[in-house]
Short mmCIF file of C-alpha atoms in Angstrom, two decimals:
data_model
loop_
_atom_site.label_atom_id
_atom_site.label_comp_id
_atom_site.label_asym_id
_atom_site.label_seq_id
_atom_site.Cartn_x
_atom_site.Cartn_y
_atom_site.Cartn_z
CA MET F 1 35.06 -83.18 50.25
CA ARG F 2 32.41 -80.43 49.53
CA GLU F 3 33.63 -78.21 52.52
CA ILE F 4 37.44 -78.69 51.95
CA LEU F 5 37.76 -78.30 48.50
CA PRO F 6 38.51 -74.62 49.03
CA VAL F 7 41.56 -75.11 50.78
CA LEU F 8 42.36 -78.15 48.12
CA LYS F 9 41.58 -75.54 45.32
CA ASP F 10 43.97 -73.05 46.91
CA TRP F 11 46.94 -75.24 47.62
CA TYR F 12 46.64 -76.46 44.14
CA ALA F 13 46.61 -73.01 42.47
CA ALA F 14 49.88 -72.65 44.34
CA GLY F 15 51.61 -75.89 43.33
CA GLU F 16 51.60 -77.34 46.83
CA PRO F 17 51.78 -80.84 46.60
CA PHE F 18 48.87 -82.12 49.19
CA GLY F 19 47.87 -86.12 50.11
CA LEU F 20 44.26 -87.02 49.95
CA ALA F 21 42.52 -89.83 51.74
CA THR F 22 39.00 -90.32 50.69
CA VAL F 23 36.40 -92.97 52.33
CA VAL F 24 35.67 -95.15 49.40
CA ALA F 25 33.79 -98.04 50.83
CA VAL F 26 32.20 -98.90 53.68
CA SER F 27 30.21 -101.48 56.20
CA ARG F 28 28.37 -102.07 59.01
CA SER F 29 28.02 -98.83 61.47
CA ALA F 30 30.99 -96.84 60.00
CA PRO F 31 31.02 -92.93 60.86
CA ARG F 32 31.25 -91.37 57.71
CA ASP F 33 29.89 -92.10 54.29
CA PRO F 34 31.58 -92.94 51.15
CA GLY F 35 33.40 -89.62 49.81
CA ALA F 36 34.65 -87.99 52.75
CA ALA F 37 37.94 -86.28 53.30
CA MET F 38 40.54 -85.25 54.81
CA ALA F 39 43.93 -83.77 53.24
CA VAL F 40 47.35 -82.98 54.53
CA GLY F 41 49.00 -80.01 52.75
CA PRO F 42 51.46 -77.63 53.29
CA ASP F 43 53.34 -77.32 56.98
CA ASP F 44 51.58 -80.68 57.76
CA GLU F 45 47.94 -78.81 57.85
CA VAL F 46 45.26 -81.10 57.96
CA VAL F 47 41.22 -80.18 56.38
CA GLY F 48 38.49 -82.11 56.38
CA SER F 49 37.79 -85.40 58.41
CA VAL F 50 37.17 -89.59 57.42
CA SER F 51 35.96 -91.32 60.76
CA GLY F 52 35.31 -88.37 63.16
CA GLY F 53 38.76 -89.08 65.10
CA CYS F 54 38.95 -92.71 65.29
CA VAL F 55 42.07 -93.34 62.43
CA GLU F 56 42.90 -89.83 61.46
CA GLY F 57 46.39 -89.83 62.86
CA ALA F 58 47.09 -92.81 61.08
CA VAL F 59 45.55 -91.30 57.85
CA PHE F 60 47.43 -88.01 58.87
CA GLU F 61 51.13 -90.25 58.63
CA LEU F 62 49.56 -92.35 55.89
CA ALA F 63 49.64 -89.08 53.55
CA GLN F 64 52.81 -87.79 54.34
CA GLU F 65 54.07 -91.32 53.27
CA VAL F 66 52.09 -90.94 50.03
CA LEU F 67 53.53 -87.53 49.14
CA ALA F 68 57.00 -89.04 49.75
CA SER F 69 56.94 -91.49 47.14
CA GLY F 70 54.14 -90.34 44.55
CA GLU F 71 51.99 -93.68 44.89
CA ALA F 72 49.11 -94.45 46.69
CA ARG F 73 47.79 -96.38 48.70
CA PRO F 74 44.33 -98.34 49.84
CA VAL F 75 44.01 -98.50 53.46
CA THR F 76 41.11 -100.64 55.89
CA PHE F 77 40.36 -99.83 58.87
CA GLY F 78 38.14 -101.83 60.96
CA TYR F 79 37.15 -102.57 64.81
CA SER F 80 40.06 -104.29 67.26
CA ASP F 81 38.54 -105.47 70.48
CA GLU F 82 42.19 -107.11 71.33
CA ASP F 83 43.61 -103.90 71.29
CA ALA F 84 42.60 -100.83 72.81
CA PHE F 85 44.78 -98.59 71.42
CA ALA F 86 44.97 -100.63 67.89
CA VAL F 87 43.75 -98.11 65.14
CA GLY F 88 40.61 -98.88 65.01
CA LEU F 89 36.75 -97.68 64.71
CA THR F 90 35.67 -97.89 67.82
CA CYS F 91 32.01 -97.79 66.82
CA GLY F 92 32.34 -101.67 65.12
CA GLY F 93 32.40 -100.46 61.68
CA GLU F 94 34.86 -100.19 58.80
CA ILE F 95 36.21 -98.22 56.15
CA THR F 96 38.79 -98.25 53.08
CA VAL F 97 39.86 -95.36 52.28
CA LEU F 98 42.42 -94.44 49.70
CA VAL F 99 45.58 -91.70 50.24
CA ARG F 100 46.60 -90.21 47.48
CA PRO F 101 49.08 -87.53 46.65
CA VAL F 102 47.75 -84.85 44.26
CA THR F 103 49.56 -82.10 42.28
CA PRO F 104 49.05 -80.35 39.11
CA ALA F 105 51.40 -82.66 37.47
CA LEU F 106 49.53 -86.41 39.05
CA ASP F 107 45.99 -85.01 38.68
CA PRO F 108 46.17 -82.37 35.75
CA SER F 109 42.06 -81.82 36.01
CA PHE F 110 41.43 -81.09 39.72
CA GLY F 111 41.81 -77.88 39.37
CA ALA F 112 39.01 -77.98 37.19
CA VAL F 113 37.17 -80.25 38.98
CA ALA F 114 37.39 -77.49 41.96
CA ALA F 115 35.92 -75.00 39.58
CA SER F 116 32.72 -76.77 38.69
CA VAL F 117 31.76 -77.60 42.52
CA ALA F 118 32.03 -74.08 43.37
CA ALA F 119 29.86 -73.23 40.29
CA GLY F 120 27.40 -75.78 40.94
CA GLU F 121 28.21 -77.59 37.89
CA PRO F 122 27.63 -81.35 37.96
CA VAL F 123 31.05 -83.38 37.87
CA THR F 124 31.89 -87.58 38.11
CA VAL F 125 35.35 -88.08 39.52
CA ALA F 126 36.41 -91.58 38.81
CA THR F 127 39.79 -92.71 40.73
CA VAL F 128 41.26 -96.30 40.35
CA VAL F 129 41.24 -97.66 43.63
CA ASP F 130 43.47 -100.84 43.27
CA GLY F 131 44.67 -103.52 40.78
CA PRO F 132 46.23 -103.40 37.87
CA ALA F 133 45.71 -100.04 36.69
CA ARG F 134 47.51 -97.46 38.11
CA ARG F 135 46.43 -96.61 41.80
CA GLY F 136 45.25 -93.05 42.06
CA ALA F 137 44.65 -92.45 38.58
CA THR F 138 41.16 -90.15 37.90
CA LEU F 139 39.40 -89.21 35.34
CA ALA F 140 36.64 -86.36 35.54
CA VAL F 141 33.49 -86.71 33.58
CA TRP F 142 30.70 -84.18 32.97
CA PRO F 143 27.65 -84.55 31.12
CA GLU F 144 29.64 -83.22 27.65
CA ARG F 145 33.18 -83.44 28.29
CA THR F 146 36.11 -85.35 30.21
CA SER F 147 39.44 -84.88 31.39
CA GLY F 148 42.43 -87.38 32.64
CA THR F 149 42.53 -90.98 32.01
CA LEU F 150 42.69 -94.15 34.40
CA GLY F 151 45.55 -95.72 31.59
CA THR F 152 43.36 -97.62 28.59
CA GLY F 153 40.46 -96.47 26.26
CA GLY F 154 39.01 -98.98 27.37
CA LEU F 155 38.27 -98.65 31.29
CA ASP F 156 37.90 -94.81 29.93
CA ALA F 157 34.96 -95.45 27.60
CA ALA F 158 33.54 -98.24 30.01
CA VAL F 159 33.76 -96.09 33.04
CA THR F 160 33.14 -92.29 31.68
CA ALA F 161 29.28 -94.11 30.64
CA ASP F 162 28.94 -95.57 34.22
CA ALA F 163 30.20 -92.29 35.54
CA ARG F 164 27.41 -90.38 33.50
CA GLY F 165 24.63 -92.64 34.82
CA GLU F 166 25.85 -91.87 38.69
CA LEU F 167 25.99 -88.33 37.84
CA ALA F 168 22.44 -88.15 36.98
CA LEU F 169 21.50 -89.75 40.11
CA GLY F 170 23.82 -88.28 42.15
CA ALA F 171 25.04 -91.42 43.73
CA THR F 172 28.61 -92.36 45.00
CA GLY F 173 30.44 -95.81 44.90
CA VAL F 174 32.86 -97.85 43.96
CA ARG F 175 32.21 -100.31 40.14
CA HIS F 176 34.66 -102.81 39.27
CA TYR F 177 36.02 -103.67 35.96
CA GLY F 178 38.68 -105.29 33.74
CA PRO F 179 41.87 -103.50 32.69
CA ARG F 180 40.09 -102.61 29.45
CA GLY F 181 36.89 -101.68 31.31
CA GLN F 182 35.33 -105.43 31.21
CA ARG F 183 32.41 -105.11 32.86
CA ARG F 184 32.37 -109.22 33.78
CA GLU F 185 35.27 -108.66 35.50
CA ASP F 186 36.39 -107.53 39.09
CA ALA F 187 40.23 -106.88 38.95
CA VAL F 188 40.00 -102.98 38.61
CA PRO F 189 37.97 -101.18 42.04
CA VAL F 190 37.09 -97.67 40.94
CA PHE F 191 35.64 -95.08 42.98
CA LEU F 192 32.93 -93.10 41.57
CA HIS F 193 32.70 -89.74 43.42
CA SER F 194 29.67 -87.35 42.07
CA PHE F 195 29.04 -83.66 42.53
CA VAL F 196 25.89 -82.31 41.94
CA PRO F 197 24.48 -78.84 43.11
CA PRO F 198 23.04 -79.05 46.55
CA PRO F 199 19.60 -79.89 47.27
CA ARG F 200 17.02 -77.11 47.44
CA MET F 201 15.02 -75.85 50.15
CA LEU F 202 11.83 -73.77 49.49
CA VAL F 203 10.13 -71.91 52.38
CA PHE F 204 7.23 -70.39 52.09
CA GLY F 205 5.66 -67.94 54.33
CA ALA F 206 8.29 -65.15 56.49
CA ILE F 207 7.57 -65.85 59.55
CA ASP F 208 9.42 -66.40 62.80
CA TYR F 209 9.79 -70.25 61.87
CA ALA F 210 10.53 -69.54 58.54
CA ALA F 211 13.99 -68.10 59.22
CA ALA F 212 14.42 -70.27 62.07
CA VAL F 213 13.95 -73.34 59.38
CA ALA F 214 15.85 -71.35 56.74
CA ARG F 215 18.77 -71.24 58.94
CA ILE F 216 18.77 -74.79 60.14
CA GLY F 217 18.20 -75.57 56.08
CA ASP F 218 21.54 -73.80 55.30
CA PHE F 219 23.44 -75.37 57.76
CA LEU F 220 22.87 -78.67 56.50
CA GLY F 221 23.93 -77.60 53.42
CA TYR F 222 20.12 -76.84 51.20
CA ARG F 223 19.91 -74.04 48.88
CA VAL F 224 17.29 -72.14 50.89
CA THR F 225 15.07 -70.00 48.87
CA VAL F 226 12.01 -68.44 51.09
CA CYS F 227 9.06 -66.68 49.48
CA ASP F 228 6.25 -64.80 51.06
CA ALA F 229 3.69 -62.68 48.89
CA ARG F 230 3.98 -59.37 51.84
CA PRO F 231 6.87 -57.23 50.80
CA VAL F 232 6.86 -56.43 54.78
CA PHE F 233 8.07 -59.60 55.71
CA ALA F 234 9.89 -61.04 52.67
CA THR F 235 12.73 -58.56 53.47
CA PRO F 236 16.81 -60.71 53.29
CA ARG F 237 17.40 -58.71 56.65
CA ARG F 238 15.49 -61.24 58.41
CA PHE F 239 17.22 -64.07 57.24
CA PRO F 240 20.88 -65.49 56.46
CA ALA F 241 23.18 -64.34 54.24
CA GLY F 242 23.03 -66.90 51.94
CA VAL F 243 19.25 -67.44 51.69
CA GLU F 244 16.83 -66.19 48.83
CA VAL F 245 14.03 -63.96 49.46
CA VAL F 246 11.39 -63.60 47.04
CA VAL F 247 8.23 -61.38 46.83
CA GLU F 248 6.03 -63.54 45.32
CA TRP F 249 2.30 -65.61 45.59
CA PRO F 250 3.52 -68.89 46.66
CA HIS F 251 1.64 -70.73 44.11
CA ARG F 252 3.23 -68.64 41.14
CA TYR F 253 6.70 -69.75 42.15
CA LEU F 254 6.61 -72.80 42.96
CA ARG F 255 5.15 -73.44 39.14
CA GLY F 256 8.04 -71.99 37.93
CA ALA F 257 10.26 -72.92 40.46
CA ASP F 258 13.49 -76.01 39.54
CA THR F 259 12.40 -79.01 41.86
CA ASP F 260 14.11 -82.72 41.76
CA GLY F 261 13.52 -85.72 43.54
CA ARG F 262 16.25 -84.05 46.55
CA THR F 263 14.02 -80.69 46.82
CA VAL F 264 12.55 -80.25 50.64
CA ILE F 265 9.40 -77.95 50.29
CA CYS F 266 7.95 -75.88 53.90
CA VAL F 267 4.36 -74.68 53.64
CA LEU F 268 4.64 -72.48 56.61
CA THR F 269 2.16 -69.98 55.45
CA HIS F 270 -0.70 -71.31 58.13
CA ASP F 271 -3.62 -69.33 55.57
CA PRO F 272 -5.89 -71.28 53.41
CA LYS F 273 -5.41 -68.29 50.64
CA PHE F 274 -2.05 -69.15 50.65
CA ASP F 275 -1.43 -72.70 51.13
CA VAL F 276 -4.04 -74.78 49.83
CA PRO F 277 -3.34 -73.59 46.43
CA LEU F 278 0.46 -73.82 47.11
CA LEU F 279 0.22 -77.61 47.99
CA GLU F 280 -1.44 -77.81 44.78
CA VAL F 281 1.70 -77.23 43.05
CA ALA F 282 3.47 -78.89 45.22
CA LEU F 283 1.44 -82.33 45.30
CA ARG F 284 1.82 -82.82 41.90
CA ARG F 285 5.49 -82.42 41.19
CA PRO F 286 8.63 -84.01 42.67
CA ALA F 287 10.14 -83.45 45.92
CA ALA F 288 12.05 -85.22 48.65
CA TYR F 289 9.40 -83.92 51.31
CA ILE F 290 6.51 -81.33 51.18
CA GLY F 291 5.58 -80.40 55.13
CA ALA F 292 2.62 -77.88 56.18
CA MET F 293 2.39 -76.22 59.27
CA GLY F 294 -0.91 -76.17 61.43
CA SER F 295 -2.65 -77.61 64.18
CA ARG F 296 -4.63 -81.02 63.88
CA ARG F 297 -8.12 -78.92 63.26
CA THR F 298 -6.05 -77.39 60.51
CA HIS F 299 -4.83 -79.94 58.18
CA ASP F 300 -7.72 -81.81 58.08
CA GLU F 301 -9.93 -78.31 56.59
CA ARG F 302 -6.88 -77.85 54.41
CA ARG F 303 -6.96 -81.49 53.18
CA ASN F 304 -10.45 -80.92 52.91
CA ARG F 305 -10.01 -78.65 50.59
CA LEU F 306 -7.40 -80.41 48.68
CA VAL F 307 -9.96 -83.27 48.16
CA GLU F 308 -12.24 -80.92 46.39
CA ALA F 309 -9.83 -79.33 44.40
CA GLY F 310 -9.43 -82.54 42.55
CA LEU F 311 -5.64 -84.31 44.81
CA THR F 312 -5.93 -88.38 44.68
CA ASP F 313 -5.14 -90.10 47.94
CA ASP F 314 -2.00 -91.24 46.66
CA GLU F 315 -1.29 -87.42 45.78
CA LEU F 316 -2.27 -85.84 49.38
CA SER F 317 0.16 -89.57 50.23
CA ARG F 318 3.39 -87.23 50.16
CA LEU F 319 1.84 -84.37 52.50
CA ARG F 320 3.36 -84.23 56.33
CA SER F 321 1.02 -82.84 58.37
CA PRO F 322 1.03 -81.33 60.63
CA VAL F 323 5.33 -80.92 59.87
CA GLY F 324 7.86 -82.52 61.83
CA LEU F 325 8.58 -84.96 64.95
CA ASP F 326 6.86 -84.77 67.70
CA LEU F 327 9.64 -83.25 70.33
CA GLY F 328 7.14 -81.20 72.79
CA ALA F 329 8.59 -78.11 70.62
CA ARG F 330 7.53 -74.73 71.37
CA THR F 331 10.32 -71.86 69.97
CA PRO F 332 10.29 -71.20 66.25
CA GLU F 333 14.06 -72.60 66.97
CA GLU F 334 12.86 -75.61 68.51
CA VAL F 335 10.04 -76.32 65.55
CA ALA F 336 12.96 -75.92 62.75
CA VAL F 337 14.95 -78.79 65.11
CA SER F 338 11.33 -81.12 65.07
CA VAL F 339 11.00 -80.25 60.98
CA ALA F 340 15.15 -81.01 60.42
CA ALA F 341 14.92 -84.05 62.16
CA GLU F 342 11.79 -85.26 60.40
CA ILE F 343 13.47 -84.81 56.87
CA VAL F 344 16.70 -85.93 57.90
CA ALA F 345 14.85 -89.86 58.51
CA LEU F 346 13.01 -89.41 55.54
CA ARG F 347 15.70 -88.95 54.08
CA TRP F 348 17.44 -92.07 55.62
CA GLY F 349 14.90 -94.02 56.39
CA GLY F 350 15.01 -93.35 60.28
CA SER F 351 12.69 -94.14 62.44
CA GLY F 352 12.71 -90.91 64.99
CA ALA F 353 12.39 -93.22 68.01
CA PRO F 354 15.25 -93.00 70.47
CA LEU F 355 18.18 -94.65 69.80
CA THR F 356 17.95 -96.03 73.89
CA ALA F 357 14.71 -97.51 71.87
CA THR F 358 16.09 -99.02 68.85
CA THR F 359 18.50 -102.11 68.24
CA GLY F 360 20.69 -102.55 65.23
CA ALA F 361 23.36 -100.59 63.85
CA VAL F 362 23.49 -96.80 64.49
CA HIS F 363 24.69 -96.13 60.63
CA PRO F 364 22.85 -98.53 58.25
CA SER F 365 24.40 -99.41 55.32
CA SER F 366 24.84 -96.76 52.29
CA ARG F 367 22.88 -99.62 50.28
CA ASP F 368 19.88 -99.26 52.95
CA THR F 369 19.75 -95.31 52.08
CA PRO F 370 15.82 -95.27 50.48
CA GLN F 371 16.26 -94.67 46.31
CA GLY F 372 15.31 -91.38 45.07
CA TYR F 373 16.09 -88.61 47.54
#
């Protein structure tokens, strides 16, 4: 959704109606997570995807129908092994998609939501999926305000409280309520879609490897900052346009930086005078991933210095060193792929093993995602 919002914002501002299809629930080996979106706009232009190609044709037709009727529709797509040409997911999973028409009259909060997402302001959009409440009704919830309604004051109040809780976690999913917000009933499924600022990637050491890691971090959607104390290396022209470059001693910069449970920290300085003070700070603050480059000998020497500095075994256990998965990488670009693979595996609980050597679902259920990332 975040990727297609700029196009949707332009359509909305121009008063052009569009059909918006959003994945609200998945099971088994579904190809996309809740929140994945596809839209059909003026002149039947299509942006986004809900399944990677499996059901987009059917969703396109549904979007045209809801635009004509003005009524939102939920639909579930699953796997069919009886008819190879039936609409279904070849991966064997199941997705539920809510297709709804969007216009300024039907969704007066959409423009404000799109502006908040573009500005990096946290917001959760609650949308009625089905039940006695109006399908497709939306309520936008910011930390300190709301806009829109789901139909009743009680439902709005209950959903607002839950939406703010989900927003604090950056969580997205379906919750169930009664028509007036009763928490022990499940007649009204409501999809809570949280938009939080992109996670940060902090890369320390402005070397060729850092440039490659910064590029792949930017590609993965991180807000990337590269920091090095040496101005001759820390120059913006060596890094992608969207990457922030800071000239500062790494440990000093990190002390003043904001990190949280989604932050990735890559220590590529490969110099004890930089990386030991830096890791002292990094291993004692919130982060999803802390990796440090170096040989095994460098790792052992660095760990001994960190022990001397007073770090505990629990703190040291957070360090991924030597950084990356064993891919046999040699070039900076290959090493960046190795680092990115380790970050992704840690984020989703992957083993890092070849899929040909594993069993079970290729895409585990979202409820199996490690908490706190």
